[in-house]
């Protein structure tokens, strides 16, 4: 009788790995990259958080009892909310641009 996890192949496929080239493509897709090395601007961070939130939401729709992932999701939503509040306070036009391009508000 084997007690180890038999789905190691599936776990390797489901692991969330995000390398630098994928981040660059994500930033280029949404057009928020100010320069080639830009990954720290508010728009870039919000874009990255939104992508990770969507990924975790899909994961939690399958794995409903994954409480660690749920906690991580709630933390990411809070971080994105704070960044959006900061961006709204500092520059309203940039805030409106990112909201419409990412489709965050209805």
mmCIF file with all atom_site columns, C-alpha atoms in Angstrom:
data_model
loop_
_atom_site.group_PDB
_atom_site.id
_atom_site.type_symbol
_atom_site.label_atom_id
_atom_site.label_alt_id
_atom_site.label_comp_id
_atom_site.label_asym_id
_atom_site.label_entity_id
_atom_site.label_seq_id
_atom_site.pdbx_PDB_ins_code
_atom_site.Cartn_x
_atom_site.Cartn_y
_atom_site.Cartn_z
_atom_site.occupancy
_atom_site.B_iso_or_equiv
_atom_site.pdbx_formal_charge
_atom_site.auth_seq_id
_atom_site.auth_comp_id
_atom_site.auth_asym_id
_atom_site.auth_atom_id
_atom_site.pdbx_PDB_model_num
ATOM 1   C CA . UNK A 1 1   ? 0.000   0.000  0.000   1.00 0.00 ? 1   UNK A CA 1
ATOM 2   C CA . UNK A 1 2   ? 1.418   3.326  -1.086  1.00 0.00 ? 2   UNK A CA 1
ATOM 3   C CA . UNK A 1 3   ? 0.627   6.321  1.120   1.00 0.00 ? 3   UNK A CA 1
ATOM 4   C CA . UNK A 1 4   ? 2.446   9.009  -0.841  1.00 0.00 ? 4   UNK A CA 1
ATOM 5   C CA . UNK A 1 5   ? 0.710   11.437 -3.101  1.00 0.00 ? 5   UNK A CA 1
ATOM 6   C CA . UNK A 1 6   ? 0.138   9.797  -6.454  1.00 0.00 ? 6   UNK A CA 1
ATOM 7   C CA . UNK A 1 7   ? -0.697  13.016 -8.268  1.00 0.00 ? 7   UNK A CA 1
ATOM 8   C CA . UNK A 1 8   ? 2.784   14.518 -8.299  1.00 0.00 ? 8   UNK A CA 1
ATOM 9   C CA . UNK A 1 9   ? 2.549   15.120 -12.049 1.00 0.00 ? 9   UNK A CA 1
ATOM 10  C CA . UNK A 1 10  ? -0.696  17.054 -11.616 1.00 0.00 ? 10  UNK A CA 1
ATOM 11  C CA . UNK A 1 11  ? 0.759   19.140 -8.797  1.00 0.00 ? 11  UNK A CA 1
ATOM 12  C CA . UNK A 1 12  ? 3.727   20.120 -10.940 1.00 0.00 ? 12  UNK A CA 1
ATOM 13  C CA . UNK A 1 13  ? 1.364   21.333 -13.669 1.00 0.00 ? 13  UNK A CA 1
ATOM 14  C CA . UNK A 1 14  ? -0.783  23.297 -11.211 1.00 0.00 ? 14  UNK A CA 1
ATOM 15  C CA . UNK A 1 15  ? 2.087   25.095 -9.484  1.00 0.00 ? 15  UNK A CA 1
ATOM 16  C CA . UNK A 1 16  ? 1.921   28.843 -9.977  1.00 0.00 ? 16  UNK A CA 1
ATOM 17  C CA . UNK A 1 17  ? 5.254   29.837 -11.445 1.00 0.00 ? 17  UNK A CA 1
ATOM 18  C CA . UNK A 1 18  ? 5.633   33.293 -12.892 1.00 0.00 ? 18  UNK A CA 1
ATOM 19  C CA . UNK A 1 19  ? 8.972   34.137 -14.484 1.00 0.00 ? 19  UNK A CA 1
ATOM 20  C CA . UNK A 1 20  ? 10.268  37.522 -15.640 1.00 0.00 ? 20  UNK A CA 1
ATOM 21  C CA . UNK A 1 21  ? 9.386   37.103 -19.309 1.00 0.00 ? 21  UNK A CA 1
ATOM 22  C CA . UNK A 1 22  ? 5.761   36.312 -18.449 1.00 0.00 ? 22  UNK A CA 1
ATOM 23  C CA . UNK A 1 23  ? 5.604   39.384 -16.220 1.00 0.00 ? 23  UNK A CA 1
ATOM 24  C CA . UNK A 1 24  ? 7.007   41.502 -19.040 1.00 0.00 ? 24  UNK A CA 1
ATOM 25  C CA . UNK A 1 25  ? 4.423   40.108 -21.442 1.00 0.00 ? 25  UNK A CA 1
ATOM 26  C CA . UNK A 1 26  ? 1.664   40.807 -18.945 1.00 0.00 ? 26  UNK A CA 1
ATOM 27  C CA . UNK A 1 27  ? 2.779   44.410 -18.521 1.00 0.00 ? 27  UNK A CA 1
ATOM 28  C CA . UNK A 1 28  ? 3.094   44.893 -22.294 1.00 0.00 ? 28  UNK A CA 1
ATOM 29  C CA . UNK A 1 29  ? -0.345  43.399 -22.880 1.00 0.00 ? 29  UNK A CA 1
ATOM 30  C CA . UNK A 1 30  ? -2.078  45.915 -20.655 1.00 0.00 ? 30  UNK A CA 1
ATOM 31  C CA . UNK A 1 31  ? 0.201   48.788 -21.666 1.00 0.00 ? 31  UNK A CA 1
ATOM 32  C CA . UNK A 1 32  ? 1.080   50.026 -18.187 1.00 0.00 ? 32  UNK A CA 1
ATOM 33  C CA . UNK A 1 33  ? 4.832   49.580 -18.475 1.00 0.00 ? 33  UNK A CA 1
ATOM 34  C CA . UNK A 1 34  ? 6.537   52.984 -18.370 1.00 0.00 ? 34  UNK A CA 1
ATOM 35  C CA . UNK A 1 35  ? 9.954   51.610 -19.334 1.00 0.00 ? 35  UNK A CA 1
ATOM 36  C CA . UNK A 1 36  ? 11.508  48.258 -20.174 1.00 0.00 ? 36  UNK A CA 1
ATOM 37  C CA . UNK A 1 37  ? 12.503  47.617 -16.540 1.00 0.00 ? 37  UNK A CA 1
ATOM 38  C CA . UNK A 1 38  ? 9.315   48.986 -14.951 1.00 0.00 ? 38  UNK A CA 1
ATOM 39  C CA . UNK A 1 39  ? 7.759   46.525 -12.526 1.00 0.00 ? 39  UNK A CA 1
ATOM 40  C CA . UNK A 1 40  ? 7.277   48.707 -9.476  1.00 0.00 ? 40  UNK A CA 1
ATOM 41  C CA . UNK A 1 41  ? 4.815   51.346 -10.618 1.00 0.00 ? 41  UNK A CA 1
ATOM 42  C CA . UNK A 1 42  ? 1.351   51.245 -9.135  1.00 0.00 ? 42  UNK A CA 1
ATOM 43  C CA . UNK A 1 43  ? -0.201  50.252 -12.451 1.00 0.00 ? 43  UNK A CA 1
ATOM 44  C CA . UNK A 1 44  ? 2.232   47.363 -12.886 1.00 0.00 ? 44  UNK A CA 1
ATOM 45  C CA . UNK A 1 45  ? 1.648   46.096 -9.365  1.00 0.00 ? 45  UNK A CA 1
ATOM 46  C CA . UNK A 1 46  ? -2.140  46.315 -9.718  1.00 0.00 ? 46  UNK A CA 1
ATOM 47  C CA . UNK A 1 47  ? -1.954  44.415 -13.012 1.00 0.00 ? 47  UNK A CA 1
ATOM 48  C CA . UNK A 1 48  ? 0.161   41.704 -11.423 1.00 0.00 ? 48  UNK A CA 1
ATOM 49  C CA . UNK A 1 49  ? -2.115  41.437 -8.383  1.00 0.00 ? 49  UNK A CA 1
ATOM 50  C CA . UNK A 1 50  ? -5.179  41.190 -10.644 1.00 0.00 ? 50  UNK A CA 1
ATOM 51  C CA . UNK A 1 51  ? -3.607  38.352 -12.605 1.00 0.00 ? 51  UNK A CA 1
ATOM 52  C CA . UNK A 1 52  ? -2.714  36.490 -9.407  1.00 0.00 ? 52  UNK A CA 1
ATOM 53  C CA . UNK A 1 53  ? -6.199  37.097 -7.948  1.00 0.00 ? 53  UNK A CA 1
ATOM 54  C CA . UNK A 1 54  ? -7.818  35.605 -11.048 1.00 0.00 ? 54  UNK A CA 1
ATOM 55  C CA . UNK A 1 55  ? -5.520  32.597 -10.821 1.00 0.00 ? 55  UNK A CA 1
ATOM 56  C CA . UNK A 1 56  ? -6.303  32.037 -7.126  1.00 0.00 ? 56  UNK A CA 1
ATOM 57  C CA . UNK A 1 57  ? -10.029 32.447 -7.758  1.00 0.00 ? 57  UNK A CA 1
ATOM 58  C CA . UNK A 1 58  ? -9.908  29.695 -10.370 1.00 0.00 ? 58  UNK A CA 1
ATOM 59  C CA . UNK A 1 59  ? -7.916  27.517 -7.972  1.00 0.00 ? 59  UNK A CA 1
ATOM 60  C CA . UNK A 1 60  ? -10.408 28.053 -5.151  1.00 0.00 ? 60  UNK A CA 1
ATOM 61  C CA . UNK A 1 61  ? -13.350 27.207 -7.383  1.00 0.00 ? 61  UNK A CA 1
ATOM 62  C CA . UNK A 1 62  ? -11.846 23.718 -7.688  1.00 0.00 ? 62  UNK A CA 1
ATOM 63  C CA . UNK A 1 63  ? -10.254 23.374 -4.235  1.00 0.00 ? 63  UNK A CA 1
ATOM 64  C CA . UNK A 1 64  ? -12.881 24.833 -1.910  1.00 0.00 ? 64  UNK A CA 1
ATOM 65  C CA . UNK A 1 65  ? -11.165 23.742 1.316   1.00 0.00 ? 65  UNK A CA 1
ATOM 66  C CA . UNK A 1 66  ? -7.767  25.304 0.599   1.00 0.00 ? 66  UNK A CA 1
ATOM 67  C CA . UNK A 1 67  ? -7.778  27.811 3.447   1.00 0.00 ? 67  UNK A CA 1
ATOM 68  C CA . UNK A 1 68  ? -4.170  28.896 2.930   1.00 0.00 ? 68  UNK A CA 1
ATOM 69  C CA . UNK A 1 69  ? -4.928  29.918 -0.654  1.00 0.00 ? 69  UNK A CA 1
ATOM 70  C CA . UNK A 1 70  ? -8.052  31.722 0.532   1.00 0.00 ? 70  UNK A CA 1
ATOM 71  C CA . UNK A 1 71  ? -6.007  33.705 3.035   1.00 0.00 ? 71  UNK A CA 1
ATOM 72  C CA . UNK A 1 72  ? -3.488  34.563 0.321   1.00 0.00 ? 72  UNK A CA 1
ATOM 73  C CA . UNK A 1 73  ? -6.323  35.691 -1.936  1.00 0.00 ? 73  UNK A CA 1
ATOM 74  C CA . UNK A 1 74  ? -7.742  37.971 0.748   1.00 0.00 ? 74  UNK A CA 1
ATOM 75  C CA . UNK A 1 75  ? -4.308  39.502 1.343   1.00 0.00 ? 75  UNK A CA 1
ATOM 76  C CA . UNK A 1 76  ? -3.839  40.148 -2.375  1.00 0.00 ? 76  UNK A CA 1
ATOM 77  C CA . UNK A 1 77  ? -7.265  41.763 -2.645  1.00 0.00 ? 77  UNK A CA 1
ATOM 78  C CA . UNK A 1 78  ? -6.387  44.038 0.296   1.00 0.00 ? 78  UNK A CA 1
ATOM 79  C CA . UNK A 1 79  ? -3.058  45.021 -1.256  1.00 0.00 ? 79  UNK A CA 1
ATOM 80  C CA . UNK A 1 80  ? -4.711  45.800 -4.572  1.00 0.00 ? 80  UNK A CA 1
ATOM 81  C CA . UNK A 1 81  ? -7.422  47.796 -2.814  1.00 0.00 ? 81  UNK A CA 1
ATOM 82  C CA . UNK A 1 82  ? -4.816  49.912 -0.995  1.00 0.00 ? 82  UNK A CA 1
ATOM 83  C CA . UNK A 1 83  ? -2.861  50.520 -4.182  1.00 0.00 ? 83  UNK A CA 1
ATOM 84  C CA . UNK A 1 84  ? -6.023  51.560 -6.011  1.00 0.00 ? 84  UNK A CA 1
ATOM 85  C CA . UNK A 1 85  ? -6.921  53.947 -3.196  1.00 0.00 ? 85  UNK A CA 1
ATOM 86  C CA . UNK A 1 86  ? -3.429  55.447 -3.367  1.00 0.00 ? 86  UNK A CA 1
ATOM 87  C CA . UNK A 1 87  ? -3.613  55.818 -7.134  1.00 0.00 ? 87  UNK A CA 1
ATOM 88  C CA . UNK A 1 88  ? -7.072  57.398 -6.913  1.00 0.00 ? 88  UNK A CA 1
ATOM 89  C CA . UNK A 1 89  ? -5.795  59.922 -4.383  1.00 0.00 ? 89  UNK A CA 1
ATOM 90  C CA . UNK A 1 90  ? -2.623  60.783 -6.355  1.00 0.00 ? 90  UNK A CA 1
ATOM 91  C CA . UNK A 1 91  ? -3.733  60.730 -10.001 1.00 0.00 ? 91  UNK A CA 1
ATOM 92  C CA . UNK A 1 92  ? -7.397  60.239 -10.880 1.00 0.00 ? 92  UNK A CA 1
ATOM 93  C CA . UNK A 1 93  ? -6.828  59.873 -14.624 1.00 0.00 ? 93  UNK A CA 1
ATOM 94  C CA . UNK A 1 94  ? -4.343  57.006 -14.167 1.00 0.00 ? 94  UNK A CA 1
ATOM 95  C CA . UNK A 1 95  ? -6.807  55.386 -11.754 1.00 0.00 ? 95  UNK A CA 1
ATOM 96  C CA . UNK A 1 96  ? -9.632  55.589 -14.288 1.00 0.00 ? 96  UNK A CA 1
ATOM 97  C CA . UNK A 1 97  ? -7.393  54.204 -17.045 1.00 0.00 ? 97  UNK A CA 1
ATOM 98  C CA . UNK A 1 98  ? -6.406  51.135 -15.060 1.00 0.00 ? 98  UNK A CA 1
ATOM 99  C CA . UNK A 1 99  ? -9.958  50.487 -13.877 1.00 0.00 ? 99  UNK A CA 1
ATOM 100 C CA . UNK A 1 100 ? -11.320 50.509 -17.422 1.00 0.00 ? 100 UNK A CA 1
ATOM 101 C CA . UNK A 1 101 ? -8.456  48.500 -18.952 1.00 0.00 ? 101 UNK A CA 1
ATOM 102 C CA . UNK A 1 102 ? -8.534  45.760 -16.313 1.00 0.00 ? 102 UNK A CA 1
ATOM 103 C CA . UNK A 1 103 ? -12.317 45.757 -16.013 1.00 0.00 ? 103 UNK A CA 1
ATOM 104 C CA . UNK A 1 104 ? -12.321 46.001 -12.225 1.00 0.00 ? 104 UNK A CA 1
ATOM 105 C CA . UNK A 1 105 ? -15.441 48.105 -11.727 1.00 0.00 ? 105 UNK A CA 1
ATOM 106 C CA . UNK A 1 106 ? -18.812 47.751 -13.369 1.00 0.00 ? 106 UNK A CA 1
#
